[in-house]
Short mmCIF file of C-alpha atoms (C1' of nucleotides) in Angstrom, two decimals:
data_model
loop_
_atom_site.label_atom_id
_atom_site.label_comp_id
_atom_site.label_asym_id
_atom_site.label_seq_id
_atom_site.Cartn_x
_atom_site.Cartn_y
_atom_site.Cartn_z
CA UNK H 1465 94.01 166.56 75.30
CA UNK H 1466 97.73 166.58 75.42
CA UNK H 1467 99.89 167.21 72.47
CA UNK H 1468 103.50 166.45 72.75
CA UNK H 1469 106.41 166.55 70.43
CA UNK H 1470 107.37 162.98 69.58
CA UNK H 1471 109.37 161.54 72.45
CA UNK H 1472 112.96 162.62 71.93
CA UNK H 1473 114.67 160.48 74.53
CA UNK H 1474 113.48 157.01 73.58
CA UNK H 1475 113.75 155.30 70.24
CA UNK H 1476 114.75 151.99 68.73
CA UNK H 1477 118.31 151.38 67.65
CA UNK H 1478 117.29 151.91 64.03
CA UNK H 1479 115.99 155.38 64.91
CA UNK H 1480 112.34 154.53 64.38
CA UNK H 1481 109.65 155.03 66.98
CA UNK H 1482 109.28 152.62 69.87
CA UNK H 1483 106.56 150.03 69.24
CA UNK H 1484 104.19 149.04 72.00
CA UNK H 1485 101.50 146.37 72.09
CA UNK H 1486 98.66 146.83 74.59
CA UNK H 1487 96.79 143.69 75.66
CA UNK H 1488 93.63 143.96 77.77
CA UNK H 1489 90.04 142.91 77.34
CA UNK H 1490 88.58 146.11 78.75
CA UNK H 1491 88.27 148.29 75.70
CA UNK H 1492 87.85 151.52 77.63
CA UNK H 1493 91.20 150.89 79.21
CA UNK H 1494 93.08 149.95 76.06
CA UNK H 1495 91.64 152.97 74.27
CA UNK H 1496 92.88 155.38 76.90
CA UNK H 1497 96.24 153.65 77.16
CA UNK H 1498 96.78 153.54 73.42
CA UNK H 1499 95.93 157.18 73.07
CA UNK H 1500 98.33 158.18 75.83
CA UNK H 1501 101.10 156.05 74.37
CA UNK H 1502 100.53 157.49 70.92
CA UNK H 1503 100.85 161.01 72.28
CA UNK H 1504 104.13 159.87 73.74
CA UNK H 1505 105.27 159.48 70.15
CA UNK H 1506 105.22 155.71 70.08
CA UNK H 1507 103.64 153.32 67.63
CA UNK H 1508 100.82 151.35 69.22
CA UNK H 1509 98.69 148.28 68.54
CA UNK H 1510 96.21 146.57 70.81
CA UNK H 1511 94.82 143.09 71.35
CA UNK H 1512 91.98 141.84 73.53
CA UNK H 1513 93.07 138.29 74.34
CA UNK H 1514 96.13 136.08 74.56
CA UNK H 1515 95.83 134.41 71.18
CA UNK H 1516 95.54 137.63 69.23
CA UNK H 1517 98.27 139.16 71.37
CA UNK H 1518 100.72 136.49 70.29
CA UNK H 1519 99.61 136.85 66.70
CA UNK H 1520 99.92 140.63 66.86
CA UNK H 1521 103.37 140.37 68.40
CA UNK H 1522 104.48 138.13 65.57
CA UNK H 1523 103.54 140.62 62.85
CA UNK H 1524 103.94 143.90 64.72
CA UNK H 1525 107.24 143.01 66.46
CA UNK H 1526 106.82 145.38 69.40
CA UNK H 1527 109.65 146.53 71.65
CA UNK H 1528 107.39 146.43 74.69
CA UNK H 1529 104.08 144.87 75.69
CA UNK H 1530 101.57 146.16 78.22
CA UNK H 1531 99.87 142.96 79.32
CA UNK H 1532 96.85 142.36 81.50
CA UNK H 1533 97.49 139.46 83.85
CA UNK H 1534 93.90 138.24 83.58
CA UNK H 1535 92.78 137.55 80.04
CA UNK H 1536 89.63 135.85 78.77
CA UNK H 1537 91.44 132.93 77.17
CA UNK H 1538 94.74 132.48 79.06
CA UNK H 1539 96.69 134.07 81.85
CA UNK H 1540 99.58 136.42 81.46
CA UNK H 1541 102.26 133.88 82.25
CA UNK H 1542 101.39 131.73 79.23
CA UNK H 1543 101.44 134.77 76.96
CA UNK H 1544 104.73 135.87 78.47
CA UNK H 1545 106.30 132.51 77.67
CA UNK H 1546 105.11 132.67 74.07
CA UNK H 1547 106.35 136.21 73.65
CA UNK H 1548 109.72 135.33 75.12
CA UNK H 1549 110.07 132.33 72.85
CA UNK H 1550 109.73 134.65 69.85
CA UNK H 1551 111.56 137.75 70.96
CA UNK H 1552 114.05 137.26 73.78
CA UNK H 1553 114.64 140.87 74.64
CA UNK H 1554 111.07 142.12 74.70
CA UNK H 1555 109.94 144.25 77.68
CA UNK H 1556 106.72 143.35 79.43
CA UNK H 1557 104.71 145.54 81.78
CA UNK H 1558 101.97 143.63 83.60
CA UNK H 1559 98.68 145.08 84.69
CA UNK H 1560 97.30 143.27 87.70
CA UNK H 1561 94.75 143.49 90.46
CA UNK H 1562 96.24 144.54 93.76
CA UNK H 1563 95.60 141.31 95.63
CA UNK H 1564 96.94 139.13 92.84
CA UNK H 1565 100.36 140.65 93.24
CA UNK H 1566 101.66 138.88 96.25
CA UNK H 1567 101.31 135.28 95.18
CA UNK H 1568 101.56 134.81 91.48
CA UNK H 1569 103.24 137.90 90.13
CA UNK H 1570 106.22 137.33 92.37
CA UNK H 1571 109.12 136.33 90.19
CA UNK H 1572 108.29 138.22 87.06
CA UNK H 1573 110.16 141.33 88.10
CA UNK H 1574 113.24 139.17 88.50
CA UNK H 1575 113.48 138.77 84.76
CA UNK H 1576 113.63 142.49 84.21
CA UNK H 1577 109.94 142.98 83.65
CA UNK H 1578 107.73 145.16 85.79
CA UNK H 1579 104.13 145.44 86.83
CA UNK H 1580 101.55 148.05 87.82
CA UNK H 1581 98.56 147.31 90.02
CA UNK H 1582 95.04 148.31 89.02
CA UNK H 1583 93.74 150.87 89.39
CA UNK H 1584 96.75 152.75 88.08
CA UNK H 1585 97.33 156.24 86.80
CA UNK H 1586 98.41 156.83 83.23
CA UNK H 1587 101.57 158.58 84.32
CA UNK H 1588 102.53 155.56 86.35
CA UNK H 1589 102.21 153.26 83.37
CA UNK H 1590 104.15 155.65 81.18
CA UNK H 1591 106.90 156.04 83.76
CA UNK H 1592 107.31 152.29 84.22
CA UNK H 1593 107.31 151.75 80.49
CA UNK H 1594 109.96 154.39 79.95
CA UNK H 1595 112.01 152.79 82.71
CA UNK H 1596 111.79 149.35 81.11
CA UNK H 1597 112.72 150.67 77.70
CA UNK H 1598 115.61 152.67 79.03
CA UNK H 1599 117.00 149.65 80.83
CA UNK H 1600 116.56 147.58 77.70
CA UNK H 1601 118.89 149.98 75.93
CA UNK H 1602 116.36 152.07 74.03
CA UNK H 1603 117.46 155.32 75.56
CA UNK H 1604 119.17 157.75 73.27
CA UNK H 1605 121.14 159.18 76.17
CA UNK H 1606 121.73 156.94 79.16
CA UNK H 1607 120.95 159.57 81.77
CA UNK H 1608 117.55 160.19 80.29
CA UNK H 1609 115.80 160.10 83.61
CA UNK H 1610 116.80 163.66 84.59
CA UNK H 1611 114.11 166.29 84.20
CA UNK H 1612 115.08 169.95 84.36
CA UNK H 1613 112.94 173.08 84.39
CA UNK H 1614 114.80 176.24 85.33
CA UNK H 1615 116.68 175.49 88.54
CA UNK H 1616 114.30 172.68 89.38
CA UNK H 1617 115.76 169.21 88.85
CA UNK H 1618 114.13 165.79 89.18
CA UNK H 1619 115.92 162.45 89.12
CA UNK H 1620 113.14 160.01 88.34
CA UNK H 1621 115.00 156.83 89.29
CA UNK H 1622 116.33 158.10 92.58
CA UNK H 1623 113.07 159.97 93.14
CA UNK H 1624 115.05 163.03 94.15
CA UNK H 1625 113.94 166.59 93.55
CA UNK H 1626 115.95 169.74 94.18
CA UNK H 1627 115.34 173.44 93.64
CA UNK H 1628 118.41 175.61 93.21
CA UNK H 1629 120.54 172.82 94.59
CA UNK H 1630 118.65 172.21 97.82
CA UNK H 1631 116.81 168.93 98.12
CA UNK H 1632 113.04 168.83 98.44
CA UNK H 1633 111.10 166.00 100.09
CA UNK H 1634 107.92 165.03 98.26
CA UNK H 1635 105.20 162.53 99.00
CA UNK H 1636 104.23 159.99 96.40
CA UNK H 1637 101.36 162.00 94.92
CA UNK H 1638 103.28 165.25 95.05
CA UNK H 1639 106.08 163.56 93.16
CA UNK H 1640 103.77 162.16 90.49
CA UNK H 1641 102.10 165.51 90.00
CA UNK H 1642 105.40 167.35 89.71
CA UNK H 1643 106.72 164.75 87.31
CA UNK H 1644 103.73 165.32 85.06
CA UNK H 1645 104.21 169.07 85.21
CA UNK H 1646 107.91 168.76 84.48
CA UNK H 1647 107.26 166.51 81.51
CA UNK H 1648 105.01 169.22 80.09
CA UNK H 1649 106.75 172.50 80.86
CA UNK H 1650 105.43 175.78 79.44
CA UNK H 1651 102.16 174.05 78.64
CA UNK H 1652 98.95 174.95 80.39
CA UNK H 1653 97.43 171.82 81.91
CA UNK H 1654 93.80 171.80 82.94
CA UNK H 1655 92.78 170.27 86.22
CA UNK H 1656 90.75 167.70 84.31
CA UNK H 1657 93.79 166.56 82.36
CA UNK H 1658 95.94 166.47 85.47
CA UNK H 1659 93.29 164.42 87.22
CA UNK H 1660 93.11 161.99 84.31
CA UNK H 1661 96.84 161.49 84.10
CA UNK H 1662 98.13 161.64 87.63
CA UNK H 1663 95.27 160.13 89.62
CA UNK H 1664 94.05 156.55 89.20
CA UNK H 1665 91.37 156.14 86.56
CA UNK H 1666 88.74 155.12 89.11
CA UNK H 1667 89.30 158.13 91.33
CA UNK H 1668 85.92 159.65 92.10
CA UNK H 1669 87.12 162.87 93.70
CA UNK H 1670 86.88 166.30 92.23
CA UNK H 1671 89.34 168.79 90.85
CA UNK H 1672 89.73 170.28 94.28
CA UNK H 1673 92.46 167.75 95.09
CA UNK H 1674 94.53 169.09 92.25
CA UNK H 1675 94.32 172.60 93.69
CA UNK H 1676 95.27 171.20 97.06
CA UNK H 1677 98.32 169.36 95.78
CA UNK H 1678 99.39 172.34 93.72
CA UNK H 1679 99.37 174.32 96.92
CA UNK H 1680 101.48 171.63 98.63
CA UNK H 1681 103.98 171.76 95.77
CA UNK H 1682 104.16 175.53 95.87
CA UNK H 1683 104.92 175.43 99.54
CA UNK H 1684 107.79 173.04 98.98
CA UNK H 1685 109.14 174.33 95.68
CA UNK H 1686 108.20 177.95 95.20
CA UNK H 1687 108.27 179.12 98.82
CA UNK H 1688 110.21 182.40 98.93
CA UNK H 1689 111.74 181.96 95.48
CA UNK H 1690 110.48 183.23 92.15
CA UNK H 1691 107.56 180.96 91.33
CA UNK H 1692 107.74 178.19 88.74
CA UNK H 1693 104.14 177.09 89.14
CA UNK H 1694 101.68 179.57 87.67
CA UNK H 1695 97.90 179.63 87.80
CA UNK H 1696 96.02 180.36 84.61
CA UNK H 1697 92.67 181.40 85.94
CA UNK H 1698 89.76 179.41 84.58
CA UNK H 1699 92.09 177.16 82.61
CA UNK H 1700 94.69 175.35 84.70
CA UNK H 1701 98.34 175.48 85.71
CA UNK H 1702 101.68 175.90 83.97
CA UNK H 1703 105.18 175.07 85.07
CA UNK H 1704 107.75 177.42 83.60
CA UNK H 1705 110.68 179.62 84.55
CA UNK H 1706 110.09 183.39 84.52
CA UNK H 1707 106.90 185.06 85.68
CA UNK H 1708 105.91 186.06 82.17
CA UNK O 490 112.68 144.50 87.32
CA UNK O 491 116.34 145.10 87.32
CA UNK O 492 117.92 148.40 87.02
CA UNK O 493 121.50 148.59 86.18
CA UNK O 494 123.80 150.19 83.71
CA UNK O 495 125.52 147.52 81.66
CA UNK O 496 128.14 145.88 83.83
CA UNK O 497 131.25 148.03 83.71
CA UNK O 498 133.55 145.90 85.81
CA UNK O 499 133.53 142.65 83.87
CA UNK O 500 134.35 142.10 80.22
CA UNK O 501 136.36 139.83 77.99
CA UNK O 502 139.97 140.63 77.18
CA UNK O 503 138.89 141.84 73.73
CA UNK O 504 136.56 144.37 75.36
CA UNK O 505 133.37 142.70 74.22
CA UNK O 506 130.60 141.61 76.55
CA UNK O 507 130.96 138.46 78.62
CA UNK O 508 129.18 135.50 77.02
CA UNK O 509 127.16 133.11 79.15
CA UNK O 510 125.38 129.90 78.25
CA UNK O 511 122.49 128.79 80.47
CA UNK O 512 121.62 125.11 80.46
CA UNK O 513 118.46 123.90 82.21
CA UNK O 514 115.33 122.07 81.15
CA UNK O 515 112.96 124.23 83.19
CA UNK O 516 112.06 127.00 80.81
CA UNK O 517 110.68 129.35 83.45
CA UNK O 518 114.03 129.21 85.17
CA UNK O 519 116.16 129.75 82.09
CA UNK O 520 113.93 132.62 80.99
CA UNK O 521 114.37 134.46 84.25
CA UNK O 522 118.08 133.71 84.43
CA UNK O 523 118.72 134.75 80.85
CA UNK O 524 116.85 137.98 81.26
CA UNK O 525 118.68 138.82 84.48
CA UNK O 526 122.05 138.05 82.93
CA UNK O 527 121.20 140.12 79.89
CA UNK O 528 120.42 143.11 82.08
CA UNK O 529 123.79 142.56 83.67
CA UNK O 530 125.14 143.54 80.27
CA UNK O 531 126.20 140.08 79.22
CA UNK O 532 125.45 138.14 76.07
CA UNK O 533 123.32 135.09 76.74
CA UNK O 534 122.21 131.88 75.05
CA UNK O 535 120.27 128.99 76.51
CA UNK O 536 119.98 125.25 75.96
CA UNK O 537 117.58 122.70 77.42
CA UNK O 538 119.67 119.50 77.36
CA UNK O 539 123.22 118.26 77.30
CA UNK O 540 123.51 117.61 73.59
CA UNK O 541 122.31 121.05 72.54
CA UNK O 542 124.41 122.59 75.28
CA UNK O 543 127.58 121.15 73.78
CA UNK O 544 126.48 122.21 70.31
CA UNK O 545 125.64 125.71 71.52
CA UNK O 546 128.98 126.00 73.29
CA UNK O 547 130.78 125.06 70.09
CA UNK O 548 129.21 127.86 68.07
CA UNK O 549 128.59 130.45 70.78
CA UNK O 550 131.96 130.04 72.54
CA UNK O 551 130.80 131.27 75.95
CA UNK O 552 133.11 132.47 78.71
CA UNK O 553 130.92 130.85 81.35
CA UNK O 554 128.21 128.20 81.55
CA UNK O 555 125.40 127.96 84.07
CA UNK O 556 124.71 124.24 84.09
CA UNK O 557 121.94 122.23 85.71
CA UNK O 558 123.37 119.04 87.23
CA UNK O 559 120.26 117.04 86.28
CA UNK O 560 119.49 117.10 82.59
CA UNK O 561 117.00 115.01 80.61
CA UNK O 562 119.65 113.27 78.48
CA UNK O 563 122.88 113.25 80.49
CA UNK O 564 124.21 114.50 83.79
CA UNK O 565 126.28 117.58 84.33
CA UNK O 566 129.56 115.73 84.66
CA UNK O 567 129.43 114.40 81.10
CA UNK O 568 128.63 117.84 79.75
CA UNK O 569 131.42 119.34 81.82
CA UNK O 570 133.92 116.90 80.31
CA UNK O 571 132.82 117.73 76.79
CA UNK O 572 132.96 121.45 77.46
CA UNK O 573 136.42 121.18 78.97
CA UNK O 574 137.64 119.18 76.00
CA UNK O 575 136.73 122.07 73.74
CA UNK O 576 137.54 125.12 75.81
CA UNK O 577 139.98 124.62 78.64
CA UNK O 578 139.46 127.87 80.44
CA UNK O 579 135.68 127.96 80.50
CA UNK O 580 133.96 128.75 83.84
CA UNK O 581 131.12 126.51 84.97
CA UNK O 582 128.51 127.26 87.62
CA UNK O 583 126.46 124.22 88.58
CA UNK O 584 122.85 124.30 89.66
CA UNK O 585 121.99 121.38 91.91
CA UNK O 586 119.35 120.14 94.31
CA UNK O 587 120.30 120.67 97.91
CA UNK O 588 120.49 117.05 99.03
CA UNK O 589 121.96 115.70 95.83
CA UNK O 590 125.59 114.81 95.44
CA UNK O 591 127.11 117.60 97.47
CA UNK O 592 130.26 115.60 97.89
CA UNK O 593 130.72 114.78 94.24
CA UNK O 594 130.17 118.38 93.25
CA UNK O 595 132.68 119.44 95.86
CA UNK O 596 135.36 117.50 94.01
CA UNK O 597 134.50 119.19 90.78
CA UNK O 598 134.58 122.69 92.17
CA UNK O 599 138.16 122.02 93.17
CA UNK O 600 138.91 122.68 89.51
CA UNK O 601 137.90 126.30 89.91
CA UNK O 602 134.23 125.90 89.17
CA UNK O 603 131.44 126.65 91.60
CA UNK O 604 127.90 125.57 92.34
CA UNK O 605 124.64 126.90 93.74
CA UNK O 606 121.92 124.77 95.30
CA UNK O 607 118.31 125.03 94.25
CA UNK O 608 116.28 126.91 95.13
CA UNK O 609 118.64 129.86 94.75
CA UNK O 610 118.19 133.60 94.58
CA UNK O 611 119.16 135.52 91.48
CA UNK O 612 121.65 137.63 93.38
CA UNK O 613 123.39 134.48 94.53
CA UNK O 614 123.82 133.19 91.00
CA UNK O 615 125.00 136.56 89.78
CA UNK O 616 127.47 136.89 92.64
CA UNK O 617 128.95 133.43 92.07
CA UNK O 618 129.19 134.03 88.36
CA UNK O 619 130.94 137.34 88.87
CA UNK O 620 133.33 135.63 91.25
CA UNK O 621 134.15 132.90 88.75
CA UNK O 622 134.71 135.36 85.95
CA UNK O 623 136.88 137.58 88.09
CA UNK O 624 139.04 134.66 89.10
CA UNK O 625 139.29 133.67 85.45
CA UNK O 626 140.79 137.07 84.74
CA UNK O 627 137.80 138.85 83.25
CA UNK O 628 137.84 141.69 85.72
CA UNK O 629 138.74 145.09 84.40
CA UNK O 630 140.09 146.13 87.80
CA UNK O 631 141.41 143.46 90.11
CA UNK O 632 139.76 144.75 93.29
CA UNK O 633 136.33 144.56 91.73
CA UNK O 634 134.80 142.78 94.69
CA UNK O 635 134.85 145.85 96.95
CA UNK O 636 131.58 147.71 97.21
CA UNK O 637 131.59 151.19 98.73
CA UNK O 638 128.71 153.51 99.58
CA UNK O 639 129.65 156.45 101.75
CA UNK O 640 131.59 155.05 104.71
CA UNK O 641 130.02 151.66 104.27
CA UNK O 642 132.33 149.06 102.75
CA UNK O 643 131.64 145.49 101.71
CA UNK O 644 134.19 142.93 100.63
CA UNK O 645 132.09 140.46 98.71
CA UNK O 646 134.64 137.68 98.59
CA UNK O 647 135.61 137.89 102.23
CA UNK O 648 131.97 138.53 103.18
CA UNK O 649 133.09 141.37 105.43
CA UNK O 650 131.17 144.57 106.03
CA UNK O 651 132.24 147.66 107.92
CA UNK O 652 130.72 151.05 108.61
CA UNK O 653 133.12 153.89 109.30
CA UNK O 654 135.90 151.39 109.90
CA UNK O 655 134.15 149.24 112.49
CA UNK O 656 133.22 145.74 111.42
CA UNK O 657 129.58 144.67 111.25
CA UNK O 658 128.38 141.08 111.63
CA UNK O 659 125.60 140.11 109.26
CA UNK O 660 123.60 136.95 108.79
CA UNK O 661 123.40 135.37 105.37
CA UNK O 662 120.15 137.05 104.34
CA UNK O 663 121.17 140.39 105.78
CA UNK O 664 124.35 140.19 103.75
CA UNK O 665 122.55 139.33 100.53
CA UNK O 666 120.08 142.13 101.02
CA UNK O 667 122.80 144.66 101.75
CA UNK O 668 124.81 143.49 98.76
CA UNK O 669 121.84 144.05 96.49
CA UNK O 670 121.30 147.51 97.94
CA UNK O 671 124.98 148.37 97.58
CA UNK O 672 125.02 147.22 93.97
CA UNK O 673 122.19 149.65 93.27
CA UNK O 674 123.01 152.76 95.28
CA UNK O 675 120.89 155.90 94.90
CA UNK O 676 118.23 153.87 93.14
CA UNK O 677 114.85 153.26 94.69
CA UNK O 678 114.18 149.53 94.87
CA UNK O 679 110.65 148.27 95.41
CA UNK O 680 109.98 145.49 97.89
CA UNK O 681 108.80 143.30 95.04
CA UNK O 682 112.10 143.69 93.23
CA UNK O 683 114.08 143.06 96.38
CA UNK O 684 112.02 139.96 97.09
CA UNK O 685 112.54 138.66 93.57
CA UNK O 686 116.26 139.21 93.59
CA UNK O 687 117.40 138.46 97.11
CA UNK O 688 115.02 135.70 98.17
CA UNK O 689 114.88 132.29 96.50
CA UNK O 690 112.52 132.04 93.56
CA UNK O 691 110.22 129.62 95.36
CA UNK O 692 109.77 131.82 98.40
CA UNK O 693 106.07 132.21 99.01
CA UNK O 694 106.23 134.86 101.71
CA UNK O 695 105.15 138.42 101.39
CA UNK O 696 106.89 141.76 101.28
CA UNK O 697 106.73 142.01 105.05
CA UNK O 698 110.01 140.09 105.37
CA UNK O 699 111.76 142.79 103.42
CA UNK O 700 110.60 145.40 105.91
CA UNK O 701 111.79 143.18 108.71
CA UNK O 702 115.25 142.68 107.25
CA UNK O 703 115.56 146.34 106.44
CA UNK O 704 114.91 147.02 110.09
CA UNK O 705 117.62 144.49 111.04
CA UNK O 706 120.08 146.16 108.71
CA UNK O 707 119.24 149.58 110.07
CA UNK O 708 119.91 148.40 113.58
CA UNK O 709 123.34 147.10 112.59
CA UNK O 710 124.38 149.75 110.09
CA UNK O 711 122.51 152.97 110.72
CA UNK O 712 122.17 152.79 114.51
CA UNK O 713 123.19 156.17 115.91
CA UNK O 714 124.90 157.32 112.73
CA UNK O 715 123.45 159.34 109.87
CA UNK O 716 121.25 156.89 108.01
CA UNK O 717 122.23 155.33 104.71
CA UNK O 718 119.04 153.34 104.30
CA UNK O 719 116.05 155.51 103.44
CA UNK O 720 112.39 154.59 103.11
CA UNK O 721 110.48 155.95 100.14
CA UNK O 722 106.92 155.53 101.31
CA UNK O 723 104.69 153.65 98.91
CA UNK O 724 107.63 152.87 96.65
CA UNK O 725 110.52 151.10 98.32
CA UNK O 726 113.97 151.70 99.80
CA UNK O 727 117.15 153.50 98.74
CA UNK O 728 120.70 153.19 99.92
CA UNK O 729 122.60 156.45 99.65
CA UNK O 730 124.85 158.77 101.61
CA UNK O 731 123.41 162.09 102.81
CA UNK O 732 119.90 162.59 104.07
CA UNK O 733 118.96 164.38 100.85
"C1'" DC E 1130 84.02 199.81 93.43
"C1'" DC E 1131 81.30 195.79 94.36
"C1'" DC E 1132 79.90 191.07 93.48
"C1'" DC E 1133 80.59 186.49 92.39
"C1'" DG E 1134 83.01 182.75 90.93
"C1'" DT E 1135 87.56 180.80 91.32
"C1'" DC E 1136 91.44 179.71 93.83
"C1'" DT E 1137 94.14 179.06 98.11
"C1'" DT E 1138 94.90 177.46 102.53
"C1'" DC E 1139 93.84 175.46 107.05
"C1'" DA E 1140 92.45 171.88 110.06
"C1'" DG E 1141 91.15 167.34 110.88
"C1'" DA E 1142 89.25 162.59 109.97
"C1'" DG E 1143 90.29 158.38 108.08
"C1'" DG E 1144 92.97 154.97 105.96
"C1'" DG E 1145 96.97 152.85 104.61
"C1'" DT E 1146 101.92 151.88 105.14
"C1'" DT E 1147 105.75 150.87 107.80
"C1'" DC E 1148 108.23 149.76 112.02
"C1'" DT E 1149 109.17 146.91 115.80
"C1'" DC E 1150 108.55 143.40 119.16
"C1'" DA E 1151 107.93 138.74 120.62
"C1'" DG E 1152 107.81 134.15 119.70
"C1'" DA E 1153 107.62 129.71 116.81
"C1'" DA E 1154 109.82 126.89 113.53
"C1'" DG E 1155 113.81 125.64 111.15
"C1'" DA E 1156 118.77 125.31 110.29
"C1'" DT E 1157 123.43 124.93 112.00
"C1'" DG E 1158 127.18 123.61 114.71
"C1'" DC E 1159 129.24 121.35 118.60
"C1'" DG U 1230 121.01 115.60 120.81
"C1'" DC U 1231 121.32 120.10 122.60
"C1'" DA U 1232 122.34 124.93 122.32
"C1'" DT U 1233 122.45 128.69 119.35
"C1'" DC U 1234 121.68 131.34 115.58
"C1'" DT U 1235 118.64 132.47 111.80
"C1'" DT U 1236 114.44 133.07 109.46
"C1'" DC U 1237 109.82 133.99 109.22
"C1'" DT U 1238 104.83 135.04 111.04
"C1'" DG U 1239 101.56 137.85 113.41
"C1'" DA U 1240 99.95 141.76 115.88
"C1'" DG U 1241 99.98 146.24 117.62
"C1'" DA U 1242 101.50 150.88 117.56
"C1'" DA U 1243 103.20 154.83 115.33
"C1'" DC U 1244 103.47 157.42 111.63
"C1'" DC U 1245 102.49 159.62 107.31
"C1'" DC U 1246 99.60 160.56 103.47
"C1'" DT U 1247 95.40 161.56 101.25
"C1'" DC U 1248 91.24 163.62 100.93
"C1'" DT U 1249 87.05 166.37 102.70
"C1'" DG U 1250 84.91 170.49 104.19
"C1'" DA U 1251 84.94 175.19 105.26
"C1'" DA U 1252 86.46 179.78 105.34
"C1'" DG U 1253 89.04 183.41 103.58
"C1'" DA U 1254 91.67 185.73 99.58
"C1'" DC U 1255 91.86 187.01 95.05
"C1'" DG U 1256 90.60 188.70 90.46
"C1'" DG U 1257 87.70 190.12 86.67
"C1'" DG U 1258 83.46 191.89 84.82
"C1'" DG U 1259 79.86 194.82 85.34
#
DNA sequence: CCCCGTCTTCAGAGGGTTCTCAGAAGATGC
DNA sequence: GCATCTTCTGAGAACCCTCTGAAGACGGGG
């Protein structure tokens, strides 16, 4: 899987690791999420229903909560209220079905929280969570949303990418893929891992899409210049400066 | 979800953050308001009735109070009197039902206070509050109500907008939407966020209105010229100079 | 040097998102 | 009370993105 040095950009004011509570009744989902968050260098706990979520929040005191909107015992709004009553500044990222968004979720983003619709990709959840935490003042440096690899620069918030100063237009999926590559520079990423992280968890397609999107990215980023994206035959892809 | 660096323009004379007290008995409303104000970089407390509002004001010493006109124990006027008795210079923003007591409120606002009718949008509350604080001398720079993005200029207080020197007429909603965009330049804003911030909290409509109003704005602002409003497919909209 | 599996790229179908128009309902002002 | 402006809904068209399939290029092992 993916090993990463503990997240350098985000931490609590006391210097300790960010604490995240994951609340969902689908265990497969919480397992995957928790693992990904742990690799991000954060401290993670999980709960399967509203009651234990509130209890866990009380003892664990998380900085952020990833909260399924539909829980076996209550709905997300009730849990949100309870959480807010205890810890005013807590960040909440909702997980919700696509069609539930329009009616009931409306309003929650107004408070500073955010949501992701199922089925989501892991990178999307991580990105939103990082955004929430940064805005809540957990960023070590305020401009932490700038990713740089060689002369390739990505501004995550503005969704702008430029190579050697010239802007590059990317589609949504191209952007997500490049973001994942740029967050793991000099590391060989297998197509399976890329698929797991960048594409939604219910995506049935095969690794061929990854090859396709790599080729799109090369056309837009490496065209003519010295390549940053390298193929490691039989293994995967790496993003790094220098051909070596 | 609100993205903003802690408010740079407004602060107390001592340099500390502005302090705001929110008084309303609807917890959902105070939660959202408090969170939004906190992201604005201000320090926030809340109270649910008149008595605790006065008590909170005594210990918290806020610069401004957001005050519901209808409270379970008393009405806003009584609270206002008590607040004024303690702190002469305090700013008060009233929240009131549309049909209720417009005339009586009008008399009160003569004293320098202001009011917003329910249901309001978050941006409206924030704008009024900023206006009050600026007039009370909390602005770091006096001309803090001028927003500029490229050759697009908005005078918030005069409600005037001009592109490249020529004035542009905007309806109320168009103005609110543009103000929100101009307060978050170079940042991609999702339709959900825009809906939550610019439209009233009880608005049941869907994101389609946002697309519609963006198209109105484009017709009035971008027509013919190099566009400032950009679509980020599958994500949202950005306001920024340059096509990049 | 050839073969075979892997990778790259092209072309196109299909689906989803966004834009715009036209009109109804509501608010506002005279 | 009427005219006008504003706001919102619905529908269609246009557009872009994503993914599939197929064919060719490449590279490494024998």
